[in-house]
Amino acid sequence: MQLEQKTVTLAHLNVRPEKHGDENVGGADLKITFTDSNELLSEFHPTLRALLYKAEEAQGTLPGQEPAFTARRFGDLIGSLRLKHELKGADVVIGFGIGESDIEMETVDVDHYTVEVMEGGSVAYSFRVKCNPTGEQVSRLYEVMGGEIDITVTPAIEKQGQLEV
């Protein structure tokens, strides 16, 4: 799953110690949440959206146009799902409006994806970013906790580009 300058909420910041060999390093978990269209579900699996949503039965469609999947297929039976999707070695940039003030974190893990199925075709998404920010970055993240930030998530495979043959 790739996000490009997506406005999200930094819902939680958990700071913890980590050991990298003999070295003590500060680690952090960032919980990111946002609500978006159910079309983003296809980034996880091509049929996930059609599994969780269906077209309204009374809704007509125009020829050549895909029906809008806005009704929850299982009603209230499924509220949220935890997805086994991980991005190892991703790059994450948290934007603060001016490029120089952005927090850039390389080789982080993005996991613990959860999707909450909502009526009308919206989905509440959440995920965790496991990172090793500096003390200054932790301070800046703490100041915006609970507020909106812009985030870019680039999977490791996207960073590498295509190999020339």
Short mmCIF file of N, CA and C in Angstrom, two decimals:
data_model
loop_
_atom_site.label_atom_id
_atom_site.label_comp_id
_atom_site.label_asym_id
_atom_site.label_seq_id
_atom_site.Cartn_x
_atom_site.Cartn_y
_atom_site.Cartn_z
N MET A 1 0.85 -1.18 0.00
CA MET A 1 0.00 0.00 0.00
C MET A 1 0.89 1.23 0.00
N GLN A 2 0.67 2.08 -0.94
CA GLN A 2 1.44 3.30 -1.06
C GLN A 2 0.51 4.50 -0.86
N LEU A 3 0.96 5.47 -0.07
CA LEU A 3 0.21 6.70 0.14
C LEU A 3 1.08 7.87 -0.28
N GLU A 4 0.49 8.85 -0.93
CA GLU A 4 1.24 10.02 -1.39
C GLU A 4 0.61 11.28 -0.80
N GLN A 5 1.30 11.90 0.13
CA GLN A 5 0.85 13.12 0.80
C GLN A 5 -0.62 13.03 1.22
N LYS A 6 -0.93 11.98 1.94
CA LYS A 6 -2.29 11.71 2.42
C LYS A 6 -2.48 12.40 3.77
N THR A 7 -3.57 13.14 3.92
CA THR A 7 -3.88 13.77 5.20
C THR A 7 -4.48 12.72 6.12
N VAL A 8 -3.82 12.51 7.26
CA VAL A 8 -4.20 11.47 8.21
C VAL A 8 -4.15 12.05 9.62
N THR A 9 -4.56 11.26 10.60
CA THR A 9 -4.46 11.65 12.00
C THR A 9 -3.38 10.82 12.67
N LEU A 10 -2.49 11.48 13.39
CA LEU A 10 -1.52 10.78 14.24
C LEU A 10 -2.26 10.50 15.54
N ALA A 11 -2.84 9.31 15.63
CA ALA A 11 -3.73 8.98 16.75
C ALA A 11 -2.98 8.66 18.03
N HIS A 12 -1.77 8.10 17.90
CA HIS A 12 -1.06 7.67 19.11
C HIS A 12 0.43 7.62 18.81
N LEU A 13 1.23 7.93 19.82
CA LEU A 13 2.69 7.86 19.75
C LEU A 13 3.17 7.08 20.96
N ASN A 14 3.85 5.97 20.72
CA ASN A 14 4.39 5.14 21.80
C ASN A 14 5.91 5.10 21.65
N VAL A 15 6.61 5.64 22.62
CA VAL A 15 8.07 5.66 22.59
C VAL A 15 8.58 4.51 23.45
N ARG A 16 9.60 3.80 22.95
CA ARG A 16 10.13 2.64 23.66
C ARG A 16 11.62 2.49 23.38
N PRO A 17 12.34 1.83 24.30
CA PRO A 17 13.77 1.56 24.04
C PRO A 17 13.92 0.33 23.15
N GLU A 18 14.97 0.32 22.34
CA GLU A 18 15.29 -0.83 21.50
C GLU A 18 16.78 -1.11 21.61
N LYS A 19 17.15 -2.34 21.38
CA LYS A 19 18.56 -2.73 21.32
C LYS A 19 18.90 -3.06 19.87
N HIS A 20 19.91 -2.40 19.34
CA HIS A 20 20.47 -2.74 18.04
C HIS A 20 21.88 -3.24 18.31
N GLY A 21 22.00 -4.56 18.51
CA GLY A 21 23.28 -5.12 18.97
C GLY A 21 23.47 -4.73 20.42
N ASP A 22 24.60 -4.08 20.72
CA ASP A 22 24.86 -3.60 22.08
C ASP A 22 24.39 -2.17 22.29
N GLU A 23 23.95 -1.53 21.22
CA GLU A 23 23.59 -0.12 21.27
C GLU A 23 22.13 0.07 21.65
N ASN A 24 21.88 1.00 22.57
CA ASN A 24 20.52 1.40 22.92
C ASN A 24 20.05 2.46 21.93
N VAL A 25 18.88 2.23 21.36
CA VAL A 25 18.32 3.14 20.37
C VAL A 25 16.87 3.42 20.74
N GLY A 26 16.44 4.64 20.54
CA GLY A 26 15.05 4.98 20.79
C GLY A 26 14.17 4.49 19.66
N GLY A 27 13.10 3.82 20.00
CA GLY A 27 12.14 3.35 19.01
C GLY A 27 10.78 3.98 19.28
N ALA A 28 9.94 3.97 18.27
CA ALA A 28 8.60 4.53 18.44
C ALA A 28 7.62 3.80 17.53
N ASP A 29 6.39 3.75 17.98
CA ASP A 29 5.27 3.25 17.18
C ASP A 29 4.32 4.42 16.97
N LEU A 30 3.98 4.69 15.73
CA LEU A 30 3.03 5.74 15.39
C LEU A 30 1.76 5.06 14.90
N LYS A 31 0.63 5.36 15.53
CA LYS A 31 -0.65 4.84 15.04
C LYS A 31 -1.27 5.90 14.15
N ILE A 32 -1.50 5.53 12.91
CA ILE A 32 -2.04 6.44 11.90
C ILE A 32 -3.46 6.01 11.57
N THR A 33 -4.40 6.97 11.51
CA THR A 33 -5.78 6.67 11.15
C THR A 33 -6.27 7.67 10.10
N PHE A 34 -7.17 7.20 9.25
CA PHE A 34 -7.83 8.08 8.29
C PHE A 34 -9.05 7.37 7.72
N THR A 35 -9.97 8.13 7.17
CA THR A 35 -11.15 7.59 6.51
C THR A 35 -11.07 7.94 5.04
N ASP A 36 -11.36 6.94 4.20
CA ASP A 36 -11.27 7.15 2.75
C ASP A 36 -12.27 6.22 2.07
N SER A 37 -12.29 6.27 0.78
CA SER A 37 -13.17 5.43 -0.03
C SER A 37 -12.79 3.96 0.10
N ASN A 38 -13.76 3.09 -0.12
CA ASN A 38 -13.49 1.66 -0.09
C ASN A 38 -12.67 1.20 -1.30
N GLU A 39 -12.45 2.07 -2.26
CA GLU A 39 -11.63 1.72 -3.42
C GLU A 39 -10.19 1.41 -3.03
N LEU A 40 -9.74 1.97 -1.93
CA LEU A 40 -8.37 1.72 -1.45
C LEU A 40 -8.18 0.27 -1.00
N LEU A 41 -9.27 -0.43 -0.72
CA LEU A 41 -9.19 -1.84 -0.30
C LEU A 41 -8.52 -2.70 -1.37
N SER A 42 -8.65 -2.33 -2.63
CA SER A 42 -8.06 -3.13 -3.71
C SER A 42 -6.53 -3.08 -3.68
N GLU A 43 -5.95 -2.15 -2.93
CA GLU A 43 -4.49 -2.12 -2.77
C GLU A 43 -4.02 -3.31 -1.94
N PHE A 44 -4.89 -3.83 -1.09
CA PHE A 44 -4.55 -4.99 -0.27
C PHE A 44 -4.81 -6.29 -1.03
N HIS A 45 -5.94 -6.36 -1.72
CA HIS A 45 -6.30 -7.54 -2.51
C HIS A 45 -7.33 -7.10 -3.55
N PRO A 46 -7.20 -7.58 -4.79
CA PRO A 46 -8.10 -7.11 -5.86
C PRO A 46 -9.59 -7.34 -5.61
N THR A 47 -9.95 -8.34 -4.81
CA THR A 47 -11.37 -8.64 -4.60
C THR A 47 -11.87 -8.26 -3.21
N LEU A 48 -11.04 -7.64 -2.38
CA LEU A 48 -11.45 -7.32 -1.01
C LEU A 48 -12.63 -6.36 -0.98
N ARG A 49 -12.62 -5.37 -1.85
CA ARG A 49 -13.73 -4.40 -1.89
C ARG A 49 -15.05 -5.09 -2.24
N ALA A 50 -15.02 -5.96 -3.25
CA ALA A 50 -16.24 -6.66 -3.67
C ALA A 50 -16.69 -7.68 -2.62
N LEU A 51 -15.76 -8.17 -1.81
CA LEU A 51 -16.12 -9.08 -0.73
C LEU A 51 -16.90 -8.35 0.36
N LEU A 52 -16.48 -7.14 0.69
CA LEU A 52 -17.07 -6.41 1.82
C LEU A 52 -18.23 -5.49 1.44
N TYR A 53 -18.29 -5.08 0.17
CA TYR A 53 -19.32 -4.14 -0.27
C TYR A 53 -20.05 -4.66 -1.50
N LYS A 54 -21.27 -4.19 -1.66
CA LYS A 54 -22.06 -4.50 -2.85
C LYS A 54 -22.77 -3.23 -3.29
N ALA A 55 -23.30 -3.26 -4.49
CA ALA A 55 -24.08 -2.12 -4.99
C ALA A 55 -25.43 -2.11 -4.29
N GLU A 56 -25.97 -0.92 -4.07
CA GLU A 56 -27.33 -0.81 -3.52
C GLU A 56 -28.28 -1.47 -4.50
N GLU A 57 -29.22 -2.26 -3.99
CA GLU A 57 -30.12 -2.99 -4.87
C GLU A 57 -31.02 -2.07 -5.68
N ALA A 58 -31.40 -0.93 -5.14
CA ALA A 58 -32.28 0.00 -5.85
C ALA A 58 -31.50 0.93 -6.77
N GLN A 59 -30.18 0.83 -6.75
CA GLN A 59 -29.34 1.75 -7.50
C GLN A 59 -29.15 1.26 -8.94
N GLY A 60 -29.40 2.10 -9.89
CA GLY A 60 -29.18 1.76 -11.29
C GLY A 60 -27.77 2.16 -11.71
N THR A 61 -27.32 1.63 -12.83
CA THR A 61 -26.00 1.99 -13.33
C THR A 61 -26.11 2.39 -14.79
N LEU A 62 -25.20 3.22 -15.21
CA LEU A 62 -25.13 3.62 -16.61
C LEU A 62 -24.36 2.56 -17.38
N PRO A 63 -24.70 2.36 -18.65
CA PRO A 63 -23.97 1.37 -19.45
C PRO A 63 -22.47 1.70 -19.48
N GLY A 64 -21.65 0.67 -19.30
CA GLY A 64 -20.20 0.85 -19.33
C GLY A 64 -19.61 1.41 -18.05
N GLN A 65 -20.43 1.62 -17.04
CA GLN A 65 -19.95 2.17 -15.78
C GLN A 65 -20.09 1.12 -14.68
N GLU A 66 -19.05 0.99 -13.87
CA GLU A 66 -19.08 0.04 -12.76
C GLU A 66 -20.04 0.54 -11.69
N PRO A 67 -20.83 -0.36 -11.09
CA PRO A 67 -21.74 0.08 -10.02
C PRO A 67 -20.95 0.57 -8.80
N ALA A 68 -21.54 1.49 -8.08
CA ALA A 68 -20.90 2.00 -6.86
C ALA A 68 -21.15 1.00 -5.73
N PHE A 69 -20.09 0.50 -5.15
CA PHE A 69 -20.19 -0.44 -4.05
C PHE A 69 -20.27 0.35 -2.75
N THR A 70 -21.50 0.61 -2.28
CA THR A 70 -21.67 1.46 -1.10
C THR A 70 -22.36 0.75 0.06
N ALA A 71 -23.00 -0.38 -0.20
CA ALA A 71 -23.71 -1.10 0.86
C ALA A 71 -22.81 -2.20 1.43
N ARG A 72 -22.78 -2.30 2.75
CA ARG A 72 -21.98 -3.36 3.37
C ARG A 72 -22.64 -4.70 3.06
N ARG A 73 -21.88 -5.57 2.47
CA ARG A 73 -22.41 -6.87 2.04
C ARG A 73 -22.95 -7.69 3.20
N PHE A 74 -22.33 -7.61 4.37
CA PHE A 74 -22.74 -8.42 5.52
C PHE A 74 -23.39 -7.59 6.62
N GLY A 75 -23.83 -6.38 6.30
CA GLY A 75 -24.48 -5.53 7.30
C GLY A 75 -23.57 -5.29 8.49
N ASP A 76 -24.11 -5.47 9.70
CA ASP A 76 -23.33 -5.23 10.92
C ASP A 76 -22.51 -6.45 11.36
N LEU A 77 -22.54 -7.53 10.60
CA LEU A 77 -21.83 -8.74 10.99
C LEU A 77 -20.32 -8.52 11.06
N ILE A 78 -19.78 -7.75 10.13
CA ILE A 78 -18.35 -7.45 10.12
C ILE A 78 -18.18 -5.96 10.40
N GLY A 79 -17.53 -5.65 11.51
CA GLY A 79 -17.27 -4.26 11.84
C GLY A 79 -15.89 -3.83 11.38
N SER A 80 -14.88 -4.56 11.84
CA SER A 80 -13.52 -4.25 11.43
C SER A 80 -12.74 -5.54 11.20
N LEU A 81 -11.72 -5.41 10.39
CA LEU A 81 -10.86 -6.55 10.05
C LEU A 81 -9.40 -6.16 10.25
N ARG A 82 -8.62 -7.07 10.76
CA ARG A 82 -7.17 -6.89 10.85
C ARG A 82 -6.57 -7.57 9.64
N LEU A 83 -5.77 -6.86 8.89
CA LEU A 83 -5.18 -7.39 7.67
C LEU A 83 -3.73 -7.79 7.90
N LYS A 84 -3.34 -8.94 7.40
CA LYS A 84 -1.96 -9.41 7.50
C LYS A 84 -1.19 -8.82 6.33
N HIS A 85 -0.85 -7.58 6.44
CA HIS A 85 -0.13 -6.88 5.38
C HIS A 85 0.99 -6.10 6.05
N GLU A 86 2.21 -6.28 5.58
CA GLU A 86 3.35 -5.58 6.17
C GLU A 86 4.20 -4.98 5.07
N LEU A 87 4.74 -3.83 5.35
CA LEU A 87 5.74 -3.21 4.48
C LEU A 87 7.03 -3.16 5.29
N LYS A 88 8.00 -3.94 4.91
CA LYS A 88 9.31 -3.95 5.57
C LYS A 88 10.24 -3.04 4.78
N GLY A 89 10.96 -2.18 5.49
CA GLY A 89 11.94 -1.33 4.84
C GLY A 89 11.36 -0.18 4.04
N ALA A 90 10.16 0.26 4.38
CA ALA A 90 9.51 1.36 3.66
C ALA A 90 10.12 2.70 4.06
N ASP A 91 9.89 3.70 3.25
CA ASP A 91 10.23 5.08 3.60
C ASP A 91 8.94 5.80 3.96
N VAL A 92 9.00 6.59 5.03
CA VAL A 92 7.84 7.36 5.47
C VAL A 92 8.27 8.81 5.64
N VAL A 93 7.50 9.71 5.05
CA VAL A 93 7.74 11.14 5.21
C VAL A 93 6.49 11.75 5.83
N ILE A 94 6.69 12.44 6.95
CA ILE A 94 5.59 13.16 7.60
C ILE A 94 5.78 14.63 7.29
N GLY A 95 4.82 15.17 6.56
CA GLY A 95 4.93 16.54 6.08
C GLY A 95 4.31 17.54 7.03
N PHE A 96 4.99 18.66 7.15
CA PHE A 96 4.52 19.76 7.99
C PHE A 96 4.29 21.02 7.17
N GLY A 97 4.12 20.88 5.86
CA GLY A 97 3.82 22.04 5.02
C GLY A 97 5.00 22.56 4.26
N ILE A 98 6.15 22.69 4.90
CA ILE A 98 7.35 23.18 4.25
C ILE A 98 8.33 22.02 4.19
N GLY A 99 8.86 21.72 3.00
CA GLY A 99 9.71 20.56 2.80
C GLY A 99 10.83 20.38 3.80
N GLU A 100 11.50 21.47 4.18
CA GLU A 100 12.63 21.37 5.10
C GLU A 100 12.21 20.93 6.49
N SER A 101 10.96 21.14 6.85
CA SER A 101 10.49 20.77 8.19
C SER A 101 9.93 19.35 8.25
N ASP A 102 9.89 18.66 7.10
CA ASP A 102 9.36 17.30 7.07
C ASP A 102 10.22 16.35 7.90
N ILE A 103 9.58 15.34 8.45
CA ILE A 103 10.29 14.26 9.14
C ILE A 103 10.41 13.11 8.17
N GLU A 104 11.64 12.77 7.81
CA GLU A 104 11.89 11.68 6.87
C GLU A 104 12.46 10.50 7.64
N MET A 105 11.82 9.35 7.49
CA MET A 105 12.27 8.14 8.18
C MET A 105 12.45 7.05 7.14
N GLU A 106 13.65 6.50 7.07
CA GLU A 106 13.97 5.47 6.09
C GLU A 106 14.01 4.10 6.76
N THR A 107 13.69 3.10 5.99
CA THR A 107 13.75 1.69 6.40
C THR A 107 12.94 1.45 7.66
N VAL A 108 11.67 1.80 7.60
CA VAL A 108 10.76 1.55 8.72
C VAL A 108 9.81 0.41 8.35
N ASP A 109 9.15 -0.13 9.34
CA ASP A 109 8.15 -1.17 9.10
C ASP A 109 6.76 -0.57 9.28
N VAL A 110 5.87 -0.90 8.37
CA VAL A 110 4.48 -0.45 8.43
C VAL A 110 3.62 -1.72 8.50
N ASP A 111 2.84 -1.84 9.57
CA ASP A 111 2.06 -3.06 9.77
C ASP A 111 0.82 -2.77 10.61
N HIS A 112 0.21 -3.82 11.14
CA HIS A 112 -1.01 -3.74 11.96
C HIS A 112 -2.13 -2.97 11.25
N TYR A 113 -2.34 -3.29 9.99
CA TYR A 113 -3.41 -2.64 9.23
C TYR A 113 -4.77 -3.13 9.72
N THR A 114 -5.67 -2.19 9.94
CA THR A 114 -7.04 -2.49 10.33
C THR A 114 -7.97 -1.67 9.44
N VAL A 115 -9.04 -2.29 8.98
CA VAL A 115 -10.06 -1.58 8.21
C VAL A 115 -11.40 -1.74 8.90
N GLU A 116 -12.10 -0.64 9.07
CA GLU A 116 -13.44 -0.66 9.65
C GLU A 116 -14.44 -0.36 8.54
N VAL A 117 -15.30 -1.31 8.27
CA VAL A 117 -16.27 -1.22 7.18
C VAL A 117 -17.41 -0.31 7.63
N MET A 118 -17.68 0.74 6.85
CA MET A 118 -18.74 1.69 7.19
C MET A 118 -19.75 1.77 6.05
N GLU A 119 -20.97 2.13 6.39
CA GLU A 119 -22.04 2.27 5.39
C GLU A 119 -21.72 3.45 4.48
N GLY A 120 -22.13 3.36 3.23
CA GLY A 120 -21.95 4.47 2.30
C GLY A 120 -20.69 4.36 1.47
N GLY A 121 -19.90 3.32 1.69
CA GLY A 121 -18.68 3.13 0.89
C GLY A 121 -17.42 3.69 1.51
N SER A 122 -17.50 4.20 2.72
CA SER A 122 -16.30 4.70 3.40
C SER A 122 -15.70 3.60 4.26
N VAL A 123 -14.40 3.71 4.46
CA VAL A 123 -13.67 2.76 5.31
C VAL A 123 -12.74 3.56 6.21
N ALA A 124 -12.72 3.20 7.50
CA ALA A 124 -11.75 3.79 8.43
C ALA A 124 -10.53 2.88 8.43
N TYR A 125 -9.39 3.43 8.03
CA TYR A 125 -8.14 2.68 7.94
C TYR A 125 -7.24 3.07 9.11
N SER A 126 -6.47 2.12 9.61
CA SER A 126 -5.44 2.44 10.59
C SER A 126 -4.26 1.51 10.37
N PHE A 127 -3.08 1.99 10.73
CA PHE A 127 -1.88 1.18 10.64
C PHE A 127 -0.83 1.73 11.59
N ARG A 128 0.23 0.93 11.79
CA ARG A 128 1.31 1.31 12.69
C ARG A 128 2.59 1.50 11.88
N VAL A 129 3.34 2.54 12.24
CA VAL A 129 4.66 2.77 11.69
C VAL A 129 5.66 2.52 12.82
N LYS A 130 6.52 1.52 12.66
CA LYS A 130 7.59 1.23 13.63
C LYS A 130 8.85 1.91 13.13
N CYS A 131 9.37 2.85 13.93
CA CYS A 131 10.48 3.67 13.45
C CYS A 131 11.46 3.97 14.57
N ASN A 132 12.54 4.64 14.22
CA ASN A 132 13.57 5.06 15.18
C ASN A 132 13.82 6.56 15.02
N PRO A 133 12.87 7.39 15.47
CA PRO A 133 13.03 8.83 15.31
C PRO A 133 14.05 9.39 16.30
N THR A 134 14.59 10.55 15.96
CA THR A 134 15.48 11.26 16.88
C THR A 134 14.65 11.88 18.00
N GLY A 135 15.30 12.35 19.04
CA GLY A 135 14.60 13.01 20.13
C GLY A 135 13.84 14.23 19.65
N GLU A 136 14.44 14.98 18.74
CA GLU A 136 13.78 16.17 18.19
C GLU A 136 12.53 15.78 17.39
N GLN A 137 12.63 14.69 16.62
CA GLN A 137 11.48 14.23 15.85
C GLN A 137 10.36 13.75 16.76
N VAL A 138 10.71 13.05 17.85
CA VAL A 138 9.70 12.60 18.82
C VAL A 138 8.97 13.80 19.41
N SER A 139 9.72 14.85 19.73
CA SER A 139 9.13 16.06 20.29
C SER A 139 8.14 16.68 19.31
N ARG A 140 8.51 16.75 18.05
CA ARG A 140 7.62 17.34 17.04
C ARG A 140 6.38 16.48 16.82
N LEU A 141 6.57 15.15 16.84
CA LEU A 141 5.42 14.25 16.69
C LEU A 141 4.48 14.36 17.88
N TYR A 142 5.04 14.50 19.08
CA TYR A 142 4.23 14.65 20.29
C TYR A 142 3.35 15.90 20.19
N GLU A 143 3.91 16.97 19.64
CA GLU A 143 3.17 18.23 19.53
C GLU A 143 1.96 18.12 18.60
N VAL A 144 2.02 17.24 17.60
CA VAL A 144 0.91 17.13 16.65
C VAL A 144 0.03 15.90 16.92
N MET A 145 0.34 15.15 17.99
CA MET A 145 -0.44 13.95 18.29
C MET A 145 -1.91 14.31 18.45
N GLY A 146 -2.77 13.52 17.81
CA GLY A 146 -4.20 13.77 17.84
C GLY A 146 -4.65 14.71 16.74
N GLY A 147 -3.70 15.30 16.04
CA GLY A 147 -4.02 16.23 14.96
C GLY A 147 -3.71 15.65 13.60
N GLU A 148 -3.97 16.45 12.58
CA GLU A 148 -3.75 16.00 11.21
C GLU A 148 -2.33 16.26 10.77
N ILE A 149 -1.80 15.31 10.01
CA ILE A 149 -0.49 15.42 9.38
C ILE A 149 -0.62 14.90 7.95
N ASP A 150 0.34 15.22 7.13
CA ASP A 150 0.41 14.64 5.79
C ASP A 150 1.46 13.54 5.82
N ILE A 151 1.14 12.39 5.24
CA ILE A 151 2.08 11.27 5.27
C ILE A 151 2.26 10.71 3.86
N THR A 152 3.48 10.33 3.56
CA THR A 152 3.80 9.61 2.33
C THR A 152 4.46 8.31 2.75
N VAL A 153 3.93 7.20 2.27
CA VAL A 153 4.49 5.88 2.55
C VAL A 153 4.92 5.28 1.22
N THR A 154 6.22 4.99 1.09
CA THR A 154 6.77 4.40 -0.12
C THR A 154 7.30 3.02 0.22
N PRO A 155 6.67 1.95 -0.30
CA PRO A 155 7.17 0.60 -0.04
C PRO A 155 8.59 0.42 -0.56
N ALA A 156 9.34 -0.49 0.03
CA ALA A 156 10.73 -0.73 -0.36
C ALA A 156 10.85 -1.07 -1.84
N ILE A 157 9.92 -1.83 -2.37
CA ILE A 157 9.97 -2.23 -3.77
C ILE A 157 9.84 -1.01 -4.69
N GLU A 158 9.06 0.00 -4.27
CA GLU A 158 8.89 1.22 -5.06
C GLU A 158 10.15 2.08 -5.00
N LYS A 159 10.88 2.03 -3.87
CA LYS A 159 12.10 2.81 -3.73
C LYS A 159 13.17 2.32 -4.68
N GLN A 160 13.19 1.00 -4.93
CA GLN A 160 14.25 0.39 -5.72
C GLN A 160 14.11 0.68 -7.20
N GLY A 161 12.90 0.94 -7.65
CA GLY A 161 12.68 1.17 -9.07
C GLY A 161 12.76 -0.12 -9.85
N GLN A 162 12.75 -0.03 -11.16
CA GLN A 162 12.78 -1.21 -12.03
C GLN A 162 14.21 -1.50 -12.45
N LEU A 163 14.53 -2.77 -12.57
CA LEU A 163 15.85 -3.18 -13.03
C LEU A 163 15.90 -3.09 -14.55
N GLU A 164 17.03 -2.61 -15.05
CA GLU A 164 17.24 -2.56 -16.50
C GLU A 164 17.63 -3.95 -16.97
N VAL A 165 17.06 -4.39 -18.09
CA VAL A 165 17.37 -5.72 -18.63
C VAL A 165 18.26 -5.59 -19.84
#
